[in-house]
Coordinates of C-alpha atoms in Angstrom, one line a residue:
X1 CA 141.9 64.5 81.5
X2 CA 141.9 66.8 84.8
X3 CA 139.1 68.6 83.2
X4 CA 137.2 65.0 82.7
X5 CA 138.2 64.0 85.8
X6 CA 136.0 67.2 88.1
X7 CA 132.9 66.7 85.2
X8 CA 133.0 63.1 86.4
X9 CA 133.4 64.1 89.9
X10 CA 130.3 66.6 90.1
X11 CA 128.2 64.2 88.5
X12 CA 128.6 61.2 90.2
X13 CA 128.8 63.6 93.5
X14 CA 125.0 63.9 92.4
X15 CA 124.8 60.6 92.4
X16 CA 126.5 59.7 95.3
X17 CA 124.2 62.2 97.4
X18 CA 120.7 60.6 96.5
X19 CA 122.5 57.1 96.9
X20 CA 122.4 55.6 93.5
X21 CA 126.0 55.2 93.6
X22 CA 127.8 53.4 96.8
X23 CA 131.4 55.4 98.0
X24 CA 133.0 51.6 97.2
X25 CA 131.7 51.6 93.4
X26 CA 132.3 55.5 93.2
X27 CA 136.1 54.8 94.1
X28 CA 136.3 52.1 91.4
X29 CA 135.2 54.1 88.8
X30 CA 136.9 57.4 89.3
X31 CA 140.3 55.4 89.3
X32 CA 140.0 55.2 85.6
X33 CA 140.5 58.4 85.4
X34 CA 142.4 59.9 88.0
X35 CA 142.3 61.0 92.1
X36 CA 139.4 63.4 93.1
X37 CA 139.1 64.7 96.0
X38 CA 135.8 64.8 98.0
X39 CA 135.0 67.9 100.2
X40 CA 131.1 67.7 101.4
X41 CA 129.0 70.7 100.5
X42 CA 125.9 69.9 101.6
X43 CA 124.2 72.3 103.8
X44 CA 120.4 72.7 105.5
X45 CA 118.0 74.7 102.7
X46 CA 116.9 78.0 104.1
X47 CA 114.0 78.3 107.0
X48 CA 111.2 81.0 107.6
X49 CA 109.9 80.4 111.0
X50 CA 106.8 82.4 111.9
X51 CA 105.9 82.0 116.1
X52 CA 102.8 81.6 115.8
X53 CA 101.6 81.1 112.7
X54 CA 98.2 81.8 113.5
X55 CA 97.2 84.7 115.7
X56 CA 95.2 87.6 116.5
X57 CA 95.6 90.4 114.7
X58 CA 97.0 92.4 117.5
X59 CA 99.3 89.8 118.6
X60 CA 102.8 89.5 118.1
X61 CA 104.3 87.1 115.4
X62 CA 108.3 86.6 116.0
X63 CA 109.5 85.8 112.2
X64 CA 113.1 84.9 111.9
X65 CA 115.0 83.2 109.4
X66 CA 117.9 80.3 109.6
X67 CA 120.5 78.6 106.7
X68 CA 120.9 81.6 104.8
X69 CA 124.4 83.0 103.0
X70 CA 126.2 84.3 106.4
X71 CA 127.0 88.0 106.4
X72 CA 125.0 88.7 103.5
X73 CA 121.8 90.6 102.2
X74 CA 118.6 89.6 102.5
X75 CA 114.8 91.0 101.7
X76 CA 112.1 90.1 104.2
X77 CA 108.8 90.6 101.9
X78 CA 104.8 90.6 103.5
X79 CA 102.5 90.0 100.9
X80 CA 98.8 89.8 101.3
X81 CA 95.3 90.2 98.9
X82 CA 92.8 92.2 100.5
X83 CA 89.0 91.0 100.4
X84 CA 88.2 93.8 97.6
X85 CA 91.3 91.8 95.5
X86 CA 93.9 94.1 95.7
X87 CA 97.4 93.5 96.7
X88 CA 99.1 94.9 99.7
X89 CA 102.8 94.6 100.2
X90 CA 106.3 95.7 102.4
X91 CA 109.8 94.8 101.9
X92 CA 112.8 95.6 104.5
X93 CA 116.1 94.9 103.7
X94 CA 118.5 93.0 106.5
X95 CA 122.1 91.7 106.8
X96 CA 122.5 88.2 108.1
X97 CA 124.6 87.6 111.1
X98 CA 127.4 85.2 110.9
X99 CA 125.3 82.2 111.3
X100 CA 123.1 82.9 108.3
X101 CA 120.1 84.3 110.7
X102 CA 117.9 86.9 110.8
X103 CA 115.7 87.6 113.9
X104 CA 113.1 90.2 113.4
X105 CA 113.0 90.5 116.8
X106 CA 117.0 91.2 117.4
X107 CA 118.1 92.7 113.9
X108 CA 117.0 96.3 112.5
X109 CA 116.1 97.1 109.0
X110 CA 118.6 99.0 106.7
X111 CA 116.1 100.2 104.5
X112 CA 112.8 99.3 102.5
X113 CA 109.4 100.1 104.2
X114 CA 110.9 101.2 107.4
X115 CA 114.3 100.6 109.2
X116 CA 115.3 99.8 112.7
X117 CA 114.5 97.0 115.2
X118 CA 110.6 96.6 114.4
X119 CA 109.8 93.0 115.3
X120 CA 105.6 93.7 113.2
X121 CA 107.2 95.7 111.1
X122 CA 106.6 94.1 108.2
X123 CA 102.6 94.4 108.7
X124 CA 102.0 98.0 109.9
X125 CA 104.4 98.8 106.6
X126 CA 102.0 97.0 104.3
X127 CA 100.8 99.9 101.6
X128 CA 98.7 98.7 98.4
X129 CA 101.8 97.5 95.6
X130 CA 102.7 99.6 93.1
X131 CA 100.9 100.2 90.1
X132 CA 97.8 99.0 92.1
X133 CA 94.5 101.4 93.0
X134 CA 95.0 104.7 94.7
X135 CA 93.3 105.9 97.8
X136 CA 92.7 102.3 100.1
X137 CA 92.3 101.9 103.0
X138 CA 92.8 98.4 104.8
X139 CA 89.2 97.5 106.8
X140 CA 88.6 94.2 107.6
X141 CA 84.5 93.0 106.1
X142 CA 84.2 89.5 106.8
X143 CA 85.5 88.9 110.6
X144 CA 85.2 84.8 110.1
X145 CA 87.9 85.3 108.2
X146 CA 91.3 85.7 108.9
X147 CA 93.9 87.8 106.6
X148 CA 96.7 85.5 105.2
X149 CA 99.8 87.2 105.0
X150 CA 102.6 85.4 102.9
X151 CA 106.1 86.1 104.1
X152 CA 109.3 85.6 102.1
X153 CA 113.3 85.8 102.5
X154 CA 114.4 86.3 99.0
X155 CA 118.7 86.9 98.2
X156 CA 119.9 90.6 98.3
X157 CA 118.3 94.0 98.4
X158 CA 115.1 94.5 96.4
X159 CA 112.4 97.1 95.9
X160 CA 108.8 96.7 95.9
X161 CA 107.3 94.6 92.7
X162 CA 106.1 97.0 90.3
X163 CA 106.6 94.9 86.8
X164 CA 106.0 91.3 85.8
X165 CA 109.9 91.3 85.5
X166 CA 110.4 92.2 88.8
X167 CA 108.0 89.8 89.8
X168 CA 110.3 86.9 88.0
X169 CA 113.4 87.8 89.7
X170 CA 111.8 87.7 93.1
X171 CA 110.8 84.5 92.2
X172 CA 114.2 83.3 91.5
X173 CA 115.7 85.1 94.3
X174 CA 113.3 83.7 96.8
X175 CA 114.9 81.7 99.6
X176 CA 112.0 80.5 101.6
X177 CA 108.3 81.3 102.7
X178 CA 106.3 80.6 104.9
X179 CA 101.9 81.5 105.2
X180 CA 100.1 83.3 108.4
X181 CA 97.1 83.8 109.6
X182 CA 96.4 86.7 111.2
X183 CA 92.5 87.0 113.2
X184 CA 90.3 89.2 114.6
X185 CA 88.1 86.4 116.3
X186 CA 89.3 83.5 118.6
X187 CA 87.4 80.5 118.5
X188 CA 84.1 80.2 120.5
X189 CA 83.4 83.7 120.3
X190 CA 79.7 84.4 118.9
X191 CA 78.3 87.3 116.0
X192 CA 74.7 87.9 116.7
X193 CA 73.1 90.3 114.0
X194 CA 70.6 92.9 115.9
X195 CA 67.7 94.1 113.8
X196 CA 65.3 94.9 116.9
X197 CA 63.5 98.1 117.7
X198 CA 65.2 99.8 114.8
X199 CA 68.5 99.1 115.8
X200 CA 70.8 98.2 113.0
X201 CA 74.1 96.4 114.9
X202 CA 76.4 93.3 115.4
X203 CA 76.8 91.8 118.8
X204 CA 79.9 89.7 119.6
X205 CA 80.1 88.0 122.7
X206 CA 83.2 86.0 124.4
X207 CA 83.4 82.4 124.9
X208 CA 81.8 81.0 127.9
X209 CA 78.4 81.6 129.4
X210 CA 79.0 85.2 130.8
X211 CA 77.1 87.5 131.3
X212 CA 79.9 90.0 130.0
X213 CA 80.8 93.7 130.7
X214 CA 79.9 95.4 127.1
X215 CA 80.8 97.9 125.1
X216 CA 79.1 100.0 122.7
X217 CA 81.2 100.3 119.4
X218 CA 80.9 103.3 117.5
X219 CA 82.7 104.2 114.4
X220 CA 82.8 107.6 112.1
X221 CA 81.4 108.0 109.5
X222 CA 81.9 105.3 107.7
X223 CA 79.3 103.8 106.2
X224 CA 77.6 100.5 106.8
X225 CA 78.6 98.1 109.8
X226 CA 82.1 98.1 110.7
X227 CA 82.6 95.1 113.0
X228 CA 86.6 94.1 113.1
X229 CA 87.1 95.7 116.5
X230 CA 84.0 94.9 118.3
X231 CA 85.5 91.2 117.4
X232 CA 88.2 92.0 118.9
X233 CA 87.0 93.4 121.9
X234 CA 85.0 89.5 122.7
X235 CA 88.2 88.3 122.0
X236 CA 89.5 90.0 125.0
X237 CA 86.4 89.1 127.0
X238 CA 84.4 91.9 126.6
X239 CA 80.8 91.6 124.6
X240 CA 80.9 94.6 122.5
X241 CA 77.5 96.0 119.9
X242 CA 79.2 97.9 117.0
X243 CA 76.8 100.3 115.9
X244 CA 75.5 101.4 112.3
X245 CA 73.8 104.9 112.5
X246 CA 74.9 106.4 108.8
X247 CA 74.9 104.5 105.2
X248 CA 73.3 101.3 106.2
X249 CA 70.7 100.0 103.7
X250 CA 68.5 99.3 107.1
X251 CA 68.5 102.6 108.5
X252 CA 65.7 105.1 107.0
X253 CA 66.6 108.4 105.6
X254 CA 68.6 109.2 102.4
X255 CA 72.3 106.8 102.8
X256 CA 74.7 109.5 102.7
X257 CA 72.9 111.9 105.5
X258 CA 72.6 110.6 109.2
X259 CA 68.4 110.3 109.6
X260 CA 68.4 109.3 113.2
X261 CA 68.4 110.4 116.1
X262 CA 68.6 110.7 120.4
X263 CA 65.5 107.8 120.5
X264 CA 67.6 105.6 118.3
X265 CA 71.2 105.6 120.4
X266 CA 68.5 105.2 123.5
X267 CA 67.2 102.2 121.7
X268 CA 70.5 100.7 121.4
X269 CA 71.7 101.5 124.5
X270 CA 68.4 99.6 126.1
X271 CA 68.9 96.8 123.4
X272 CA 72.9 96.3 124.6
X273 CA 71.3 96.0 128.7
X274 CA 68.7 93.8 128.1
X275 CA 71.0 91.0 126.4
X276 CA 71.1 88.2 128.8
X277 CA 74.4 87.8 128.2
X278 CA 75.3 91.8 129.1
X279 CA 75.9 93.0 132.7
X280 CA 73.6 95.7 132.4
X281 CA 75.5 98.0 134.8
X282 CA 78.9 97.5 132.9
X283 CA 78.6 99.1 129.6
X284 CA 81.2 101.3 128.5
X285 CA 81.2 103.6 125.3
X286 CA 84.5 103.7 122.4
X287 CA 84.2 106.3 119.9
X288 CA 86.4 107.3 116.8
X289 CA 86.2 110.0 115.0
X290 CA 82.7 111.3 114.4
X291 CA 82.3 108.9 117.1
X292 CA 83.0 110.4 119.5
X293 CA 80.8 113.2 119.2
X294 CA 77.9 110.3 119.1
X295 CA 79.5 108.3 122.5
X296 CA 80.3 112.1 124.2
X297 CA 76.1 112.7 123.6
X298 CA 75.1 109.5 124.2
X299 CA 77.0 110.1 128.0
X300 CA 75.9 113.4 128.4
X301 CA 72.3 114.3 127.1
X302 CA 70.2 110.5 127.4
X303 CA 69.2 109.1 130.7
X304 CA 72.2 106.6 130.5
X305 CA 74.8 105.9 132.6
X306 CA 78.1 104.4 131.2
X307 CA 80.8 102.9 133.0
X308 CA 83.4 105.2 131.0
X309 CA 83.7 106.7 127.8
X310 CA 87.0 106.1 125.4
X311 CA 87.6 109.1 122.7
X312 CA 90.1 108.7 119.8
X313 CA 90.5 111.5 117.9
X314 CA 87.2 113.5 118.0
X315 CA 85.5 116.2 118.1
X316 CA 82.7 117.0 121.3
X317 CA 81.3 120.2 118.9
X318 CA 80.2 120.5 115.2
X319 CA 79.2 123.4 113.1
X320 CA 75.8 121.6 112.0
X321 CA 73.2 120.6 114.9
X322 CA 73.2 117.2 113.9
X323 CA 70.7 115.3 116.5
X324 CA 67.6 115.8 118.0
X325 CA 64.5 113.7 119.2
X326 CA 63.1 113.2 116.1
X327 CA 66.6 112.8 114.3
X328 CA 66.7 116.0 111.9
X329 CA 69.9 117.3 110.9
X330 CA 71.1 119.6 108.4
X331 CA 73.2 119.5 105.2
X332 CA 77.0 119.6 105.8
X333 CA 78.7 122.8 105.1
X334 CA 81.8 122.0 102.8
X335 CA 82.4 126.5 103.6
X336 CA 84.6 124.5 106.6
X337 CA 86.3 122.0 104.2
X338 CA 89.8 122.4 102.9
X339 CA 92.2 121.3 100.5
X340 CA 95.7 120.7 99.8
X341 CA 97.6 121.5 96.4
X342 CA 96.4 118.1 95.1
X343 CA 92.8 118.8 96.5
X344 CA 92.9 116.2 99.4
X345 CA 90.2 117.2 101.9
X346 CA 90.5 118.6 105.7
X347 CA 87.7 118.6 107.8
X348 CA 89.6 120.0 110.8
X349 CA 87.9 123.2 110.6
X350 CA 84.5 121.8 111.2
X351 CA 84.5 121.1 114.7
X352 CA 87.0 123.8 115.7
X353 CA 85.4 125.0 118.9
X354 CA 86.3 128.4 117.6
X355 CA 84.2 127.9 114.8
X356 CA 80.8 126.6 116.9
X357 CA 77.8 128.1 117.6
X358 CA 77.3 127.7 121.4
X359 CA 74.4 125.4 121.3
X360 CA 76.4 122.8 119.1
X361 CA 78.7 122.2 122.0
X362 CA 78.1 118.8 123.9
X363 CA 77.9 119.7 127.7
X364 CA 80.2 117.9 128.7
X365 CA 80.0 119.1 132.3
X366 CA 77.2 116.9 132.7
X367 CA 79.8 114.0 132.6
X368 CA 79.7 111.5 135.4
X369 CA 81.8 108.8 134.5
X370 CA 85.7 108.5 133.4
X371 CA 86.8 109.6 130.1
X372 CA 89.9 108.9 128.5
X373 CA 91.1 110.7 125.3
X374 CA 93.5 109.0 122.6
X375 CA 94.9 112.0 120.6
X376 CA 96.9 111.3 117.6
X377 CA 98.6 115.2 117.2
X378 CA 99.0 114.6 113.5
X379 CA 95.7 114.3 113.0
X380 CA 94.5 115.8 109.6
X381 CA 90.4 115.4 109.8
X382 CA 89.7 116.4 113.1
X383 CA 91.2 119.4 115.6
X384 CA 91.8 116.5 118.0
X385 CA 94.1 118.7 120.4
X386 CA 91.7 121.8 120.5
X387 CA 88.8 119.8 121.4
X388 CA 90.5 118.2 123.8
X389 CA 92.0 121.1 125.1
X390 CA 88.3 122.8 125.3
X391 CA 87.5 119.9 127.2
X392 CA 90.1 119.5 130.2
X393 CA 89.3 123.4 130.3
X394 CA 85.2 122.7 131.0
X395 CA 86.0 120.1 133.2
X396 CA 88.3 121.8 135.5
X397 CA 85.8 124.9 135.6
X398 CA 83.3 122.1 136.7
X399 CA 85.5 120.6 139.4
X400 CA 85.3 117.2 137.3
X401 CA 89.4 117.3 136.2
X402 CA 89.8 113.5 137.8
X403 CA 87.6 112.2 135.0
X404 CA 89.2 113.0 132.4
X405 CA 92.8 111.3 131.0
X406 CA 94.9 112.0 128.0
X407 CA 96.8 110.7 126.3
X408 CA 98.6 112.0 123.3
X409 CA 100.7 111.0 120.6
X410 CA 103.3 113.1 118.3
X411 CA 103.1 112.2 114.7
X412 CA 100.3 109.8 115.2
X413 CA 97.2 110.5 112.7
X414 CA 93.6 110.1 112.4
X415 CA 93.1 106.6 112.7
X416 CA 94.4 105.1 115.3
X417 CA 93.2 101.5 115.3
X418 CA 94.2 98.3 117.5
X419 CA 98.3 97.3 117.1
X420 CA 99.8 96.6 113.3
X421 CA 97.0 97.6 111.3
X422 CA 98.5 99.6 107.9
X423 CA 99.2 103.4 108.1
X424 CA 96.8 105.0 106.4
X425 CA 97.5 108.5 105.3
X426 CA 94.9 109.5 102.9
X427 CA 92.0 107.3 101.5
X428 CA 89.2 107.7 98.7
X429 CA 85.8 109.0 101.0
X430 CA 83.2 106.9 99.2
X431 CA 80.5 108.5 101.2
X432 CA 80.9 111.4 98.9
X433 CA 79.9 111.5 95.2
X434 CA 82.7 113.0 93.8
X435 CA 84.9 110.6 95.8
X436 CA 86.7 112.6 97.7
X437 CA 89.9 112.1 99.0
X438 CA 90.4 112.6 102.8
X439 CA 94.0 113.3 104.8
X440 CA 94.0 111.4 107.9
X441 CA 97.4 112.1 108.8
X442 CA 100.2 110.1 111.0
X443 CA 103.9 109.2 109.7
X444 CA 104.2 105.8 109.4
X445 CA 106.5 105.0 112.3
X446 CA 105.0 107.1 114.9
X447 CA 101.5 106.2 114.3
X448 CA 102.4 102.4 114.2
X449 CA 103.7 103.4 117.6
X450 CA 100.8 105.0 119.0
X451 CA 98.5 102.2 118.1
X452 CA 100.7 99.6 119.5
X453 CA 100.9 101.7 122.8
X454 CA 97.2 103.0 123.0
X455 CA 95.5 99.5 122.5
X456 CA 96.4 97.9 125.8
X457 CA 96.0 101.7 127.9
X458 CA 92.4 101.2 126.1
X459 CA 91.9 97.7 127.0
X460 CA 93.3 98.3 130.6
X461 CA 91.1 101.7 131.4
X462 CA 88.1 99.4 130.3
X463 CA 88.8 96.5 132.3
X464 CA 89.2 99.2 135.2
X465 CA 86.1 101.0 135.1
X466 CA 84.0 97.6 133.7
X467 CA 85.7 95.1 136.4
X468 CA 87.7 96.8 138.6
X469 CA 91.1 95.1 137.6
X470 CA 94.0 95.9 135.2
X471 CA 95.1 93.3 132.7
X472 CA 97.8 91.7 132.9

């Protein structure tokens, strides 16, 4: 009968909460079969709260969590699908307090993808999932775009998904979710392709009716257009021309050789002052990578005369005289590559100035405008720290030390890009046949660091030099 009487109970507590069943009735009919005692259980469900949900990609999003099991363990999971398809994930594992929260922005990690008190953690930890394709590397194609990034709390400790069973029980362990958008354009801000005078380029320019100090964007050597932080740049107020000069199907020339030359970074440089929308006499120069040698050139050898020059990790030598007037170069020299035990390629060794004809160098005495070097000293591709050590050396012998600022960053790698972007330690080099795979370098911590702190240094020396103001 006792047995009857809590089955009884439990069900018509069911009923009772959705109010089939009035407490009057419910007391009438449990009397047939003895007292039950009523003790409410009901409780909020659990809440994911993402501040905001929609944001620019180097903005910060404050997740936290309310209603869950107090004092108890908890996965945060990021789960996003890249443009090429592939799926990019991070879990960290966290104890809620004794209210049943967790604040991403209060409460460290205990383990998972990283641990500690890292409010973006959960999206400069995201690595392609387990089982997936080896050798990514997260770059953003489509700038209209945004990335949506799915974030779940799901009950206890658990590891990456790398099974369709593990798959089911974070299904059924899942607590709540909740979907972001994270951007690299703000509204109003304008793409303008540039096929003019044989320039091959994206312009972005900020809302409103400008004109805009400028910058010309100029990436590695990477191939094709890569436009995700020249977007960004307009959406800090700056109209910024990323750059293609290697493996664009516009360009002339074989794809995977670089066919132009001095005239064609002249060209562009003309194009970017002429824009109506550009002040002509505020156009700085970023450079990464490869880059760099192109922007440090660019400053030095052509009748130009940026506002400043920004340098991350870069070389201002190479072993091969690349450029010219009429845009000849010469076959890269893999004698200077080398490999690790599982064959992952260095390229540090071809632009040690030790290693550089004299003529290769890029005067960089002729400098006349403010540089400042990002140095990641993990760096696996390029002998960042020698170069720029060569560098401060040339420009104290030249009386030109106030020019030059660095700033450098231990355990920081090859690529460092604007804040929360993925780690990325080694990647497939599709510009090679074999496809190659190139170290980059940076522990996964430290180089999220470094790109957290070096974004607004960057943004602040441009505003500088372009306006004559520091942001805020």
């Amino acid at each position: 009968m006792i047995m009857w009487g809590l089955v009884c109970g439990r069900l018509l507590s069911g009923l009772f909460q959705k109010q089939i069943i009035s407490p009057r009735a419910l007391n009438k009919t449990c009397s047939l079969h003895g007292p039950v005692r009523w003790m409410a259980t009901c409780r909020p469900a659990p809440l994911l709260r993402a501040t905001p949900c929609r944001a620019l990609i180097d903005e910060l999003i404050t997740l936290k969590a309310y209603h869950l099991p107090r004092n108890s363990p908890v996965t945060m999971r990021a789960r996003m699908t890249c443009e090429d398809g592939h799926l990019w994930q991070s879990v960290s594992h966290y104890h809620t307090d004794e209210d049943g929260v967790v604040d991403l922005t209060k409460h460290p990690s205990v383990g998972g993808s990283y641990v500690g008190c890292e409010p973006m953690g959960l999206f400069w930890s995201l690595q392609p999932a387990p089982g997936g394709k080896q050798g990514l590397r997260l770059r953003k194609k489509h700038v209209e775009t945004p990335y949506t990034v799915d974030v779940s709390v799901l009950e206890g400790h658990i590891s990456p998904l790398n099974s369709s069973r593990d798959e089911q029980i974070s299904r059924e362990r899942e607590l709540a979710t909740v979907s972001l958008q994270r951007w690299y354009m703000v509204p109003g801000v304008r793409k303008i392709e540039i096929r003019q005078n044989r320039v091959v380029g994206t312009l972005f320019l900020p809302p409103g009716p400008g004109p805009f100090p400028a910058v010309l964007d100029l990436w590695g050597l990477a191939r094709g257009l890569v436009e995700y932080r020249a977007a960004l740049f307009a959406s800090h107020g700056l109209a910024c021309m990323t750059l293609a000069y290697f493996g664009h199907k516009d360009l002339p020339g074989p794809p995977k050789r670089i066919s132009v030359g001095d005239s064609y970074f002249k060209a562009a440089w003309q194009v970017l002052c002429d824009h109506p929308q550009v002040c002509e006499d505020r156009i700085a120069i970023i450079g990464i990578s490869f880059g760099v040698f192109v922007a440090l050139r660019i400053a030095t050898s052509l009748s130009v005369n940026p506002s400043c020059v920004v340098c991350i990790n870069g070389p201002f030598c190479n072993v091969n005289k690349l450029f010219g007037e009429d845009g000849e170069n010469t076959d890269e020299e893999q004698k200077h590559w080398n490999s690790n035990d599982q064959g992952y390629v260095s390229f540090k060794d071809f632009s040690l100035p030790c290693n550089v004809p004299p003529e290769n160098f890029i005067q960089i005495e002729k400098v006349r405008c403010p540089l400042l070097f990002i140095i990641g000293e993990d760096d696996l591709c390029c002998p960042s720290i020698e170069n720029a050590d060569e560098i401060e050396r040339r420009l104290r012998t030249a009386d030109k030390s106030q020019l030059f600022t660095r700033v450098s960053y231990p355990g920081a790698g090859h690529l460092i890009e604007p804040p929360y972007a993925p780690t990325c330690h080694t990647s497939v080099w599709a510009s090679q046949p074999t496809q190659s795979m190139i170290q980059w370098g940076g522990n996964l911590k430290q180089h999220a660091a470094a790109q957290k702190d070096s974004w607004p240094r960057i943004l602040t020396f441009l505003e500088r030099n372009l306006r004559g103001e520091d942001t805020a």
